[in-house]
N, CA, C and O atoms as CSV, one atom per row, in Angstrom:
chain,resi,resn,atom,element,x,y,z
A,1,MET,N,N,-16.006,15.850,14.439
A,1,MET,CA,C,-15.701,15.472,13.082
A,1,MET,C,C,-14.213,15.125,12.942
A,1,MET,O,O,-13.853,14.204,12.208
A,2,TYR,N,N,-13.364,15.860,13.643
A,2,TYR,CA,C,-11.924,15.614,13.601
A,2,TYR,C,C,-11.613,14.186,14.044
A,2,TYR,O,O,-10.810,13.504,13.408
A,3,GLN,N,N,-12.231,13.736,15.115
A,3,GLN,CA,C,-11.982,12.389,15.626
A,3,GLN,C,C,-12.454,11.314,14.640
A,3,GLN,O,O,-11.811,10.275,14.495
A,4,VAL,N,N,-13.556,11.566,13.977
A,4,VAL,CA,C,-14.074,10.611,12.992
A,4,VAL,C,C,-13.097,10.482,11.828
A,4,VAL,O,O,-12.785,9.369,11.403
A,5,VAL,N,N,-12.615,11.605,11.310
A,5,VAL,CA,C,-11.684,11.572,10.178
A,5,VAL,C,C,-10.351,10.961,10.613
A,5,VAL,O,O,-9.743,10.216,9.845
A,6,ALA,N,N,-9.887,11.262,11.827
A,6,ALA,CA,C,-8.639,10.674,12.320
A,6,ALA,C,C,-8.761,9.153,12.437
A,6,ALA,O,O,-7.836,8.425,12.076
A,7,ALA,N,N,-9.883,8.682,12.935
A,7,ALA,CA,C,-10.104,7.239,13.052
A,7,ALA,C,C,-10.195,6.595,11.669
A,7,ALA,O,O,-9.670,5.503,11.454
A,8,ARG,N,N,-10.856,7.266,10.741
A,8,ARG,CA,C,-10.972,6.735,9.383
A,8,ARG,C,C,-9.605,6.677,8.709
A,8,ARG,O,O,-9.289,5.699,8.031
A,9,ARG,N,N,-8.791,7.722,8.891
A,9,ARG,CA,C,-7.443,7.740,8.319
A,9,ARG,C,C,-6.624,6.578,8.867
A,9,ARG,O,O,-5.910,5.912,8.118
A,10,GLN,N,N,-6.725,6.335,10.164
A,10,GLN,CA,C,-6.004,5.229,10.779
A,10,GLN,C,C,-6.474,3.888,10.216
A,10,GLN,O,O,-5.669,2.981,10.005
A,11,ASN,N,N,-7.761,3.770,9.977
A,11,ASN,CA,C,-8.311,2.540,9.406
A,11,ASN,C,C,-7.793,2.319,7.980
A,11,ASN,O,O,-7.430,1.199,7.621
A,12,PHE,N,N,-7.757,3.379,7.173
A,12,PHE,CA,C,-7.214,3.253,5.826
A,12,PHE,C,C,-5.748,2.851,5.867
A,12,PHE,O,O,-5.306,2.025,5.069
A,13,ASP,N,N,-4.989,3.436,6.800
A,13,ASP,CA,C,-3.574,3.102,6.918
A,13,ASP,C,C,-3.397,1.635,7.291
A,13,ASP,O,O,-2.518,0.963,6.751
A,14,SER,N,N,-4.208,1.137,8.194
A,14,SER,CA,C,-4.123,-0.281,8.580
A,14,SER,C,C,-4.472,-1.190,7.412
A,14,SER,O,O,-3.783,-2.179,7.159
A,15,MET,N,N,-5.540,-0.856,6.701
A,15,MET,CA,C,-5.952,-1.673,5.554
A,15,MET,C,C,-4.903,-1.639,4.446
A,15,MET,O,O,-4.700,-2.625,3.738
A,16,LEU,N,N,-4.245,-0.498,4.307
A,16,LEU,CA,C,-3.226,-0.336,3.277
A,16,LEU,C,C,-2.158,-1.411,3.392
A,16,LEU,O,O,-1.719,-1.943,2.372
A,17,TRP,N,N,-1.728,-1.744,4.601
A,17,TRP,CA,C,-0.649,-2.706,4.793
A,17,TRP,C,C,-1.145,-4.134,4.935
A,17,TRP,O,O,-0.342,-5.066,4.933
A,18,GLN,N,N,-2.458,-4.323,5.059
A,18,GLN,CA,C,-3.005,-5.678,5.045
A,18,GLN,C,C,-3.055,-6.222,3.622
A,18,GLN,O,O,-2.955,-7.431,3.415
A,19,VAL,N,N,-3.208,-5.345,2.654
A,19,VAL,CA,C,-3.309,-5.758,1.250
A,19,VAL,C,C,-2.083,-6.551,0.806
A,19,VAL,O,O,-2.242,-7.660,0.295
A,20,PRO,N,N,-0.857,-6.025,0.979
A,20,PRO,CA,C,0.301,-6.795,0.519
A,20,PRO,C,C,0.464,-8.121,1.270
A,20,PRO,O,O,0.849,-9.127,0.673
A,21,ALA,N,N,0.177,-8.127,2.554
A,21,ALA,CA,C,0.337,-9.360,3.328
A,21,ALA,C,C,-0.608,-10.448,2.829
A,21,ALA,O,O,-0.198,-11.594,2.643
A,22,LEU,N,N,-1.850,-10.096,2.615
A,22,LEU,CA,C,-2.810,-11.078,2.113
A,22,LEU,C,C,-2.481,-11.492,0.682
A,22,LEU,O,O,-2.633,-12.655,0.310
A,23,SER,N,N,-2.033,-10.537,-0.105
A,23,SER,CA,C,-1.683,-10.853,-1.482
A,23,SER,C,C,-0.508,-11.819,-1.550
A,23,SER,O,O,-0.511,-12.738,-2.369
A,24,LEU,N,N,0.497,-11.624,-0.701
A,24,LEU,CA,C,1.644,-12.530,-0.712
A,24,LEU,C,C,1.238,-13.944,-0.338
A,24,LEU,O,O,1.787,-14.909,-0.869
A,25,THR,N,N,0.291,-14.075,0.563
A,25,THR,CA,C,-0.214,-15.396,0.926
A,25,THR,C,C,-0.867,-16.059,-0.285
A,25,THR,O,O,-0.608,-17.227,-0.575
A,26,ALA,N,N,-1.705,-15.315,-0.980
A,26,ALA,CA,C,-2.361,-15.850,-2.181
A,26,ALA,C,C,-1.333,-16.158,-3.266
A,26,ALA,O,O,-1.418,-17.187,-3.937
A,27,GLN,N,N,-0.365,-15.264,-3.433
A,27,GLN,CA,C,0.665,-15.460,-4.452
A,27,GLN,C,C,1.464,-16.742,-4.186
A,27,GLN,O,O,1.734,-17.516,-5.104
A,28,ALA,N,N,1.829,-16.949,-2.947
A,28,ALA,CA,C,2.605,-18.147,-2.608
A,28,ALA,C,C,1.823,-19.412,-2.976
A,28,ALA,O,O,2.371,-20.336,-3.577
A,29,PHE,N,N,0.564,-19.442,-2.614
A,29,PHE,CA,C,-0.280,-20.598,-2.919
A,29,PHE,C,C,-0.390,-20.819,-4.425
A,29,PHE,O,O,-0.223,-21.938,-4.909
A,30,LEU,N,N,-0.669,-19.751,-5.155
A,30,LEU,CA,C,-0.848,-19.866,-6.605
A,30,LEU,C,C,0.452,-20.219,-7.327
A,30,LEU,O,O,0.441,-20.981,-8.294
A,31,LEU,N,N,1.564,-19.668,-6.860
A,31,LEU,CA,C,2.828,-19.957,-7.527
A,31,LEU,C,C,3.310,-21.382,-7.252
A,31,LEU,O,O,4.005,-21.965,-8.084
A,32,VAL,N,N,2.956,-21.943,-6.112
A,32,VAL,CA,C,3.282,-23.350,-5.858
A,32,VAL,C,C,2.598,-24.219,-6.907
A,32,VAL,O,O,3.191,-25.170,-7.416
A,33,ILE,N,N,1.372,-23.896,-7.223
A,33,ILE,CA,C,0.641,-24.648,-8.253
A,33,ILE,C,C,1.210,-24.350,-9.638
A,33,ILE,O,O,1.466,-25.261,-10.425
A,34,ALA,N,N,1.407,-23.057,-9.926
A,34,ALA,CA,C,1.848,-22.660,-11.276
A,34,ALA,C,C,3.247,-23.163,-11.608
A,34,ALA,O,O,3.537,-23.471,-12.764
A,35,LEU,N,N,4.108,-23.248,-10.613
A,35,LEU,CA,C,5.495,-23.656,-10.864
A,35,LEU,C,C,5.767,-25.107,-10.490
A,35,LEU,O,O,6.853,-25.629,-10.743
A,36,GLY,N,N,4.772,-25.755,-9.887
A,36,GLY,CA,C,4.961,-27.122,-9.425
A,36,GLY,C,C,4.902,-28.129,-10.559
A,36,GLY,O,O,4.023,-28.066,-11.419
A,37,SER,N,N,5.838,-29.047,-10.550
A,37,SER,CA,C,5.871,-30.071,-11.594
A,37,SER,C,C,4.742,-31.090,-11.428
A,37,SER,O,O,4.376,-31.776,-12.382
A,38,GLY,N,N,4.200,-31.185,-10.232
A,38,GLY,CA,C,3.119,-32.122,-9.992
A,38,GLY,C,C,1.751,-31.585,-10.373
A,38,GLY,O,O,0.755,-32.301,-10.276
A,39,SER,N,N,1.694,-30.345,-10.800
A,39,SER,CA,C,0.422,-29.735,-11.191
A,39,SER,C,C,0.122,-30.045,-12.639
A,39,SER,O,O,1.026,-30.157,-13.468
A,40,GLY,N,N,-1.156,-30.182,-12.934
A,40,GLY,CA,C,-1.568,-30.423,-14.314
A,40,GLY,C,C,-1.356,-29.195,-15.176
A,40,GLY,O,O,-1.213,-28.077,-14.681
A,41,HIS,N,N,-1.340,-29.428,-16.462
A,41,HIS,CA,C,-1.108,-28.364,-17.454
A,41,HIS,C,C,-2.113,-27.216,-17.295
A,41,HIS,O,O,-1.721,-26.054,-17.199
A,42,LEU,N,N,-3.388,-27.541,-17.268
A,42,LEU,CA,C,-4.423,-26.522,-17.140
A,42,LEU,C,C,-4.355,-25.820,-15.783
A,42,LEU,O,O,-4.589,-24.615,-15.693
A,43,ALA,N,N,-4.036,-26.574,-14.731
A,43,ALA,CA,C,-3.920,-25.993,-13.388
A,43,ALA,C,C,-2.782,-24.978,-13.333
A,43,ALA,O,O,-2.912,-23.933,-12.696
A,44,ARG,N,N,-1.671,-25.281,-13.995
A,44,ARG,CA,C,-0.538,-24.341,-14.002
A,44,ARG,C,C,-0.898,-23.065,-14.760
A,44,ARG,O,O,-0.541,-21.967,-14.333
A,45,ILE,N,N,-1.590,-23.205,-15.862
A,45,ILE,CA,C,-2.007,-22.023,-16.627
A,45,ILE,C,C,-2.973,-21.174,-15.801
A,45,ILE,O,O,-2.803,-19.960,-15.684
A,46,ALA,N,N,-3.989,-21.827,-15.230
A,46,ALA,CA,C,-4.992,-21.096,-14.442
A,46,ALA,C,C,-4.357,-20.425,-13.227
A,46,ALA,O,O,-4.650,-19.264,-12.941
A,47,ALA,N,N,-3.494,-21.139,-12.512
A,47,ALA,CA,C,-2.865,-20.562,-11.318
A,47,ALA,C,C,-1.949,-19.404,-11.680
A,47,ALA,O,O,-1.909,-18.401,-10.968
A,48,GLY,N,N,-1.214,-19.529,-12.777
A,48,GLY,CA,C,-0.343,-18.440,-13.215
A,48,GLY,C,C,-1.130,-17.199,-13.592
A,48,GLY,O,O,-0.752,-16.084,-13.232
A,49,LEU,N,N,-2.219,-17.393,-14.314
A,49,LEU,CA,C,-3.061,-16.250,-14.691
A,49,LEU,C,C,-3.734,-15.633,-13.466
A,49,LEU,O,O,-3.821,-14.410,-13.353
A,50,LEU,N,N,-4.207,-16.471,-12.556
A,50,LEU,CA,C,-4.810,-15.946,-11.325
A,50,LEU,C,C,-3.785,-15.190,-10.488
A,50,LEU,O,O,-4.121,-14.190,-9.852
A,51,SER,N,N,-2.550,-15.652,-10.481
A,51,SER,CA,C,-1.484,-14.956,-9.756
A,51,SER,C,C,-1.270,-13.555,-10.335
A,51,SER,O,O,-1.126,-12.585,-9.591
A,52,ALA,N,N,-1.250,-13.458,-11.666
A,52,ALA,CA,C,-1.067,-12.151,-12.316
A,52,ALA,C,C,-2.247,-11.228,-12.018
A,52,ALA,O,O,-2.053,-10.048,-11.727
A,53,VAL,N,N,-3.454,-11.756,-12.090
A,53,VAL,CA,C,-4.649,-10.944,-11.822
A,53,VAL,C,C,-4.684,-10.519,-10.354
A,53,VAL,O,O,-5.023,-9.376,-10.047
A,54,THR,N,N,-4.335,-11.434,-9.449
A,54,THR,CA,C,-4.309,-11.106,-8.016
A,54,THR,C,C,-3.306,-9.990,-7.727
A,54,THR,O,O,-3.583,-9.094,-6.929
A,55,ALA,N,N,-2.152,-10.046,-8.369
A,55,ALA,CA,C,-1.150,-8.995,-8.175
A,55,ALA,C,C,-1.686,-7.650,-8.644
A,55,ALA,O,O,-1.532,-6.643,-7.953
A,56,LEU,N,N,-2.316,-7.629,-9.816
A,56,LEU,CA,C,-2.870,-6.383,-10.358
A,56,LEU,C,C,-3.972,-5.834,-9.451
A,56,LEU,O,O,-4.005,-4.635,-9.172
A,57,MET,N,N,-4.866,-6.698,-8.993
A,57,MET,CA,C,-5.944,-6.255,-8.101
A,57,MET,C,C,-5.366,-5.728,-6.780
A,57,MET,O,O,-5.869,-4.749,-6.229
A,58,SER,N,N,-4.328,-6.367,-6.283
A,58,SER,CA,C,-3.717,-5.939,-5.025
A,58,SER,C,C,-3.055,-4.576,-5.150
A,58,SER,O,O,-3.155,-3.743,-4.249
A,59,VAL,N,N,-2.385,-4.354,-6.261
A,59,VAL,CA,C,-1.764,-3.038,-6.499
A,59,VAL,C,C,-2.838,-1.959,-6.573
A,59,VAL,O,O,-2.685,-0.888,-5.986
A,60,GLN,N,N,-3.920,-2.237,-7.291
A,60,GLN,CA,C,-5.000,-1.251,-7.413
A,60,GLN,C,C,-5.590,-0.943,-6.041
A,60,GLN,O,O,-5.820,0.221,-5.714
A,61,LEU,N,N,-5.836,-1.972,-5.237
A,61,LEU,CA,C,-6.410,-1.758,-3.913
A,61,LEU,C,C,-5.447,-1.008,-2.999
A,61,LEU,O,O,-5.863,-0.120,-2.254
A,62,LEU,N,N,-4.172,-1.355,-3.051
A,62,LEU,CA,C,-3.174,-0.648,-2.252
A,62,LEU,C,C,-3.155,0.833,-2.621
A,62,LEU,O,O,-3.112,1.692,-1.740
A,63,LEU,N,N,-3.186,1.134,-3.912
A,63,LEU,CA,C,-3.176,2.532,-4.356
A,63,LEU,C,C,-4.437,3.279,-3.915
A,63,LEU,O,O,-4.366,4.442,-3.520
A,64,ARG,N,N,-5.579,2.615,-3.983
A,64,ARG,CA,C,-6.835,3.256,-3.537
A,64,ARG,C,C,-6.800,3.541,-2.038
A,64,ARG,O,O,-7.164,4.634,-1.605
A,65,GLN,N,N,-6.364,2.562,-1.246
A,65,GLN,CA,C,-6.292,2.763,0.205
A,65,GLN,C,C,-5.323,3.901,0.527
A,65,GLN,O,O,-5.594,4.725,1.401
A,66,ARG,N,N,-4.197,3.942,-0.181
A,66,ARG,CA,C,-3.208,5.012,0.026
A,66,ARG,C,C,-3.813,6.370,-0.326
A,66,ARG,O,O,-3.602,7.341,0.401
A,67,LEU,N,N,-4.557,6.455,-1.421
A,67,LEU,CA,C,-5.189,7.705,-1.825
A,67,LEU,C,C,-6.156,8.207,-0.758
A,67,LEU,O,O,-6.152,9.389,-0.414
A,68,HIS,N,N,-6.983,7.307,-0.238
A,68,HIS,CA,C,-7.940,7.699,0.804
A,68,HIS,C,C,-7.222,8.102,2.094
A,68,HIS,O,O,-7.619,9.065,2.750
A,69,GLU,N,N,-6.180,7.376,2.452
A,69,GLU,CA,C,-5.416,7.719,3.650
A,69,GLU,C,C,-4.766,9.093,3.504
A,69,GLU,O,O,-4.785,9.889,4.442
A,70,LEU,N,N,-4.197,9.373,2.344
A,70,LEU,CA,C,-3.574,10.682,2.104
A,70,LEU,C,C,-4.601,11.812,2.121
A,70,LEU,O,O,-4.326,12.892,2.643
A,71,ALA,N,N,-5.776,11.570,1.558
A,71,ALA,CA,C,-6.828,12.600,1.547
A,71,ALA,C,C,-7.234,12.949,2.980
A,71,ALA,O,O,-7.371,14.125,3.315
A,72,ASP,N,N,-7.424,11.942,3.817
A,72,ASP,CA,C,-7.797,12.207,5.206
A,72,ASP,C,C,-6.661,12.865,5.974
A,72,ASP,O,O,-6.903,13.757,6.787
A,73,ALA,N,N,-5.422,12.439,5.728
A,73,ALA,CA,C,-4.274,13.060,6.400
A,73,ALA,C,C,-4.165,14.532,6.021
A,73,ALA,O,O,-3.873,15.374,6.870
A,74,ARG,N,N,-4.398,14.841,4.752
A,74,ARG,CA,C,-4.345,16.243,4.305
A,74,ARG,C,C,-5.453,17.057,4.966
A,74,ARG,O,O,-5.227,18.184,5.406
A,75,TRP,N,N,-6.663,16.474,5.033
A,75,TRP,CA,C,-7.781,17.168,5.676
A,75,TRP,C,C,-7.445,17.440,7.142
A,75,TRP,O,O,-7.671,18.543,7.639
A,76,LEU,N,N,-6.909,16.441,7.826
A,76,LEU,CA,C,-6.558,16.608,9.239
A,76,LEU,C,C,-5.475,17.673,9.413
A,76,LEU,O,O,-5.555,18.501,10.320
A,77,HIS,N,N,-4.475,17.648,8.550
A,77,HIS,CA,C,-3.406,18.644,8.620
A,77,HIS,C,C,-3.968,20.052,8.424
A,77,HIS,O,O,-3.635,20.966,9.179
A,78,ASN,N,N,-4.817,20.225,7.414
A,78,ASN,CA,C,-5.416,21.542,7.163
A,78,ASN,C,C,-6.291,21.991,8.328
A,78,ASN,O,O,-6.295,23.169,8.685
A,79,PHE,N,N,-7.031,21.057,8.920
A,79,PHE,CA,C,-7.880,21.359,10.074
A,79,PHE,C,C,-7.020,21.841,11.245
A,79,PHE,O,O,-7.337,22.845,11.884
A,80,GLU,N,N,-5.938,21.123,11.520
A,80,GLU,CA,C,-5.039,21.508,12.622
A,80,GLU,C,C,-4.407,22.862,12.355
A,80,GLU,O,O,-4.311,23.701,13.251
A,81,GLU,N,N,-3.978,23.068,11.126
A,81,GLU,CA,C,-3.316,24.320,10.762
A,81,GLU,C,C,-4.263,25.507,10.878
A,81,GLU,O,O,-3.868,26.569,11.357
A,82,SER,N,N,-5.508,25.337,10.445
A,82,SER,CA,C,-6.468,26.439,10.475
A,82,SER,C,C,-6.853,26.833,11.897
A,82,SER,O,O,-7.323,27.949,12.116
A,83,ARG,N,N,-6.667,25.958,12.850
A,83,ARG,CA,C,-7.006,26.248,14.244
A,83,ARG,C,C,-5.795,26.559,15.111
A,83,ARG,O,O,-5.917,26.805,16.311
A,84,GLY,N,N,-4.621,26.544,14.481
A,84,GLY,CA,C,-3.405,26.842,15.228
A,84,GLY,C,C,-2.978,25.704,16.155
A,84,GLY,O,O,-2.234,25.922,17.112
A,85,TRP,N,N,-3.444,24.506,15.873
A,85,TRP,CA,C,-3.085,23.342,16.688
A,85,TRP,C,C,-1.701,22.830,16.286
A,85,TRP,O,O,-1.156,23.192,15.243
A,86,GLU,N,N,-1.159,21.979,17.146
A,86,GLU,CA,C,0.089,21.301,16.812
A,86,GLU,C,C,-0.140,20.449,15.570
A,86,GLU,O,O,-1.176,19.799,15.436
A,87,GLN,N,N,0.832,20.458,14.665
A,87,GLN,CA,C,0.708,19.765,13.385
A,87,GLN,C,C,1.103,18.289,13.530
A,87,GLN,O,O,2.207,17.898,13.151
A,88,ILE,N,N,0.206,17.485,14.072
A,88,ILE,CA,C,0.526,16.069,14.260
A,88,ILE,C,C,0.251,15.234,13.019
A,88,ILE,O,O,0.723,14.100,12.933
A,89,HIS,N,N,-0.490,15.751,12.067
A,89,HIS,CA,C,-0.789,15.016,10.842
A,89,HIS,C,C,-0.040,15.579,9.638
A,89,HIS,O,O,-0.516,15.463,8.509
A,90,ARG,N,N,1.107,16.176,9.860
A,90,ARG,CA,C,1.890,16.653,8.724
A,90,ARG,C,C,2.554,15.470,8.031
A,90,ARG,O,O,2.583,14.360,8.562
A,91,HIS,N,N,3.077,15.717,6.861
A,91,HIS,CA,C,3.665,14.666,6.042
A,91,HIS,C,C,4.816,13.994,6.796
A,91,HIS,O,O,5.529,14.636,7.567
A,92,ALA,N,N,4.980,12.699,6.560
A,92,ALA,CA,C,5.998,11.915,7.262
A,92,ALA,C,C,7.400,12.498,7.088
A,92,ALA,O,O,8.169,12.542,8.048
A,93,ARG,N,N,7.743,12.946,5.881
A,93,ARG,CA,C,9.096,13.495,5.676
A,93,ARG,C,C,9.317,14.745,6.517
A,93,ARG,O,O,10.433,15.001,6.968
A,94,ASP,N,N,8.248,15.533,6.733
A,94,ASP,CA,C,8.370,16.729,7.565
A,94,ASP,C,C,8.553,16.360,9.034
A,94,ASP,O,O,9.305,17.019,9.751
A,95,ARG,N,N,7.864,15.302,9.488
A,95,ARG,CA,C,8.032,14.840,10.870
A,95,ARG,C,C,9.443,14.317,11.099
A,95,ARG,O,O,10.052,14.588,12.134
A,96,VAL,N,N,9.956,13.570,10.135
A,96,VAL,CA,C,11.308,13.015,10.240
A,96,VAL,C,C,12.337,14.146,10.271
A,96,VAL,O,O,13.257,14.132,11.088
A,97,ALA,N,N,12.178,15.113,9.388
A,97,ALA,CA,C,13.106,16.254,9.339
A,97,ALA,C,C,13.040,17.067,10.627
A,97,ALA,O,O,14.070,17.512,11.133
A,98,ALA,N,N,11.835,17.265,11.160
A,98,ALA,CA,C,11.680,18.027,12.407
A,98,ALA,C,C,12.352,17.323,13.580
A,98,ALA,O,O,12.770,17.967,14.543
A,99,ALA,N,N,12.455,16.000,13.496
A,99,ALA,CA,C,13.127,15.236,14.555
A,99,ALA,C,C,14.638,15.209,14.358
A,99,ALA,O,O,15.360,14.619,15.161
A,100,GLY,N,N,15.120,15.848,13.286
A,100,GLY,CA,C,16.551,15.905,13.020
A,100,GLY,C,C,17.110,14.619,12.439
A,100,GLY,O,O,18.301,14.338,12.573
A,101,LEU,N,N,16.250,13.834,11.791
A,101,LEU,CA,C,16.680,12.569,11.216
A,101,LEU,C,C,16.744,12.671,9.699
A,101,LEU,O,O,16.032,13.465,9.084
A,102,ARG,N,N,17.610,11.852,9.107
A,102,ARG,CA,C,17.707,11.755,7.650
A,102,ARG,C,C,17.577,10.301,7.250
A,102,ARG,O,O,18.360,9.462,7.696
A,103,PRO,N,N,16.605,9.992,6.420
A,103,PRO,CA,C,16.484,8.603,5.977
A,103,PRO,C,C,17.657,8.218,5.081
A,103,PRO,O,O,18.150,9.026,4.294
A,104,ARG,N,N,18.089,6.982,5.216
A,104,ARG,CA,C,19.202,6.480,4.406
A,104,ARG,C,C,18.798,5.173,3.740
A,104,ARG,O,O,17.906,4.469,4.213
A,105,GLY,N,N,19.461,4.862,2.644
A,105,GLY,CA,C,19.253,3.586,1.964
A,105,GLY,C,C,17.804,3.388,1.545
A,105,GLY,O,O,17.175,4.276,0.970
A,106,LEU,N,N,17.289,2.196,1.848
A,106,LEU,CA,C,15.916,1.870,1.470
A,106,LEU,C,C,14.891,2.725,2.205
A,106,LEU,O,O,13.767,2.882,1.729
A,107,ALA,N,N,15.256,3.274,3.346
A,107,ALA,CA,C,14.318,4.110,4.105
A,107,ALA,C,C,13.976,5.398,3.359
A,107,ALA,O,O,12.989,6.055,3.687
A,108,LYS,N,N,14.776,5.764,2.363
A,108,LYS,CA,C,14.471,6.954,1.558
A,108,LYS,C,C,13.264,6.725,0.653
A,108,LYS,O,O,12.546,7.667,0.317
A,109,ARG,N,N,13.047,5.490,0.265
A,109,ARG,CA,C,11.987,5.165,-0.681
A,109,ARG,C,C,10.654,4.966,0.030
A,109,ARG,O,O,10.612,4.353,1.097
A,110,PRO,N,N,9.577,5.468,-0.539
A,110,PRO,CA,C,8.256,5.206,0.048
A,110,PRO,C,C,7.952,3.705,0.010
A,110,PRO,O,O,8.101,3.061,-1.029
A,111,SER,N,N,7.534,3.166,1.131
A,111,SER,CA,C,7.290,1.727,1.253
A,111,SER,C,C,6.247,1.228,0.263
A,111,SER,O,O,6.385,0.141,-0.298
A,112,HIS,N,N,5.212,2.017,0.051
A,112,HIS,CA,C,4.165,1.540,-0.859
A,112,HIS,C,C,4.698,1.324,-2.271
A,112,HIS,O,O,4.216,0.442,-2.981
A,113,ARG,N,N,5.677,2.109,-2.686
A,113,ARG,CA,C,6.243,1.921,-4.031
A,113,ARG,C,C,7.041,0.625,-4.117
A,113,ARG,O,O,6.988,-0.072,-5.130
A,114,LEU,N,N,7.777,0.302,-3.062
A,114,LEU,CA,C,8.522,-0.957,-3.055
A,114,LEU,C,C,7.576,-2.151,-3.077
A,114,LEU,O,O,7.830,-3.136,-3.771
A,115,TRP,N,N,6.482,-2.065,-2.316
A,115,TRP,CA,C,5.503,-3.147,-2.300
A,115,TRP,C,C,4.822,-3.290,-3.654
A,115,TRP,O,O,4.552,-4.405,-4.100
A,116,ILE,N,N,4.548,-2.181,-4.302
A,116,ILE,CA,C,3.941,-2.234,-5.639
A,116,ILE,C,C,4.884,-2.936,-6.608
A,116,ILE,O,O,4.458,-3.791,-7.384
A,117,ALA,N,N,6.159,-2.578,-6.564
A,117,ALA,CA,C,7.141,-3.225,-7.442
A,117,ALA,C,C,7.207,-4.722,-7.150
A,117,ALA,O,O,7.253,-5.536,-8.072
A,118,GLY,N,N,7.211,-5.080,-5.872
A,118,GLY,CA,C,7.248,-6.491,-5.502
A,118,GLY,C,C,6.020,-7.244,-5.968
A,118,GLY,O,O,6.131,-8.366,-6.463
A,119,LEU,N,N,4.853,-6.644,-5.816
A,119,LEU,CA,C,3.625,-7.295,-6.270
A,119,LEU,C,C,3.627,-7.471,-7.787
A,119,LEU,O,O,3.172,-8.496,-8.294
A,120,PHE,N,N,4.134,-6.481,-8.509
A,120,PHE,CA,C,4.235,-6.618,-9.959
A,120,PHE,C,C,5.188,-7.757,-10.338
A,120,PHE,O,O,4.940,-8.479,-11.303
A,121,LEU,N,N,6.278,-7.916,-9.575
A,121,LEU,CA,C,7.208,-9.017,-9.846
A,121,LEU,C,C,6.529,-10.372,-9.641
A,121,LEU,O,O,6.720,-11.294,-10.434
A,122,PHE,N,N,5.737,-10.486,-8.575
A,122,PHE,CA,C,4.995,-11.727,-8.352
A,122,PHE,C,C,4.019,-11.970,-9.501
A,122,PHE,O,O,3.897,-13.093,-9.992
A,123,GLY,N,N,3.333,-10.923,-9.923
A,123,GLY,CA,C,2.389,-11.066,-11.033
A,123,GLY,C,C,3.083,-11.455,-12.324
A,123,GLY,O,O,2.574,-12.282,-13.081
A,124,ALA,N,N,4.243,-10.863,-12.580
A,124,ALA,CA,C,5.003,-11.203,-13.787
A,124,ALA,C,C,5.468,-12.647,-13.738
A,124,ALA,O,O,5.481,-13.333,-14.760
A,125,THR,N,N,5.849,-13.111,-12.565
A,125,THR,CA,C,6.266,-14.496,-12.402
A,125,THR,C,C,5.101,-15.435,-12.677
A,125,THR,O,O,5.268,-16.454,-13.348
A,126,GLY,N,N,3.920,-15.097,-12.160
A,126,GLY,CA,C,2.737,-15.905,-12.433
A,126,GLY,C,C,2.400,-15.926,-13.904
A,126,GLY,O,O,2.074,-16.978,-14.454
A,127,LEU,N,N,2.475,-14.766,-14.551
A,127,LEU,CA,C,2.177,-14.696,-15.980
A,127,LEU,C,C,3.192,-15.506,-16.774
A,127,LEU,O,O,2.828,-16.211,-17.715
A,128,ALA,N,N,4.459,-15.408,-16.401
A,128,ALA,CA,C,5.500,-16.179,-17.088
A,128,ALA,C,C,5.272,-17.683,-16.917
A,128,ALA,O,O,5.471,-18.461,-17.849
A,129,ALA,N,N,4.853,-18.077,-15.721
A,129,ALA,CA,C,4.560,-19.496,-15.469
A,129,ALA,C,C,3.396,-19.962,-16.327
A,129,ALA,O,O,3.427,-21.067,-16.869
A,130,ALA,N,N,2.371,-19.130,-16.455
A,130,ALA,CA,C,1.215,-19.490,-17.287
A,130,ALA,C,C,1.632,-19.612,-18.752
A,130,ALA,O,O,1.227,-20.553,-19.435
A,131,LEU,N,N,2.432,-18.675,-19.234
A,131,LEU,CA,C,2.888,-18.717,-20.622
A,131,LEU,C,C,3.794,-19.914,-20.877
A,131,LEU,O,O,3.735,-20.524,-21.945
A,132,ALA,N,N,4.626,-20.250,-19.907
A,132,ALA,CA,C,5.515,-21.405,-20.050
A,132,ALA,C,C,4.719,-22.704,-20.098
A,132,ALA,O,O,5.132,-23.672,-20.736
A,133,ALA,N,N,3.579,-22.717,-19.422
A,133,ALA,CA,C,2.759,-23.931,-19.397
A,133,ALA,C,C,1.951,-24.111,-20.681
A,133,ALA,O,O,1.406,-25.185,-20.937
A,134,LEU,N,N,1.879,-23.053,-21.482
A,134,LEU,CA,C,1.142,-23.166,-22.757
A,134,LEU,C,C,1.910,-24.064,-23.645
A,134,LEU,O,O,1.495,-24.317,-24.776
């Protein structure tokens, strides 16, 4: 069971970081249309609104994947702890501290929060483009 949960946690972690990459690809495409002078009025409105919706959906999916990954990591940590095993699934900040390292600058911030902020900025830009095209 431990191996199944460890593999599932790894899968959630991988999917977690695929979300922003795919979303940025979609955002770039939609914003070219929404901000492009060669695009029709209705196309700019639709692309801007789709950009905002895509950003919101991406943030929700990123948060869900993160929640599932954290739940499995916690289960694995508790499993290891209850059996007296080495704590390989402890929280990242604890692993960093145990290695004698201190995060500095942007490394102090959780990456998922920065990506969420960035996705919201893309969505706001799309929404602004749609409103400007009205």
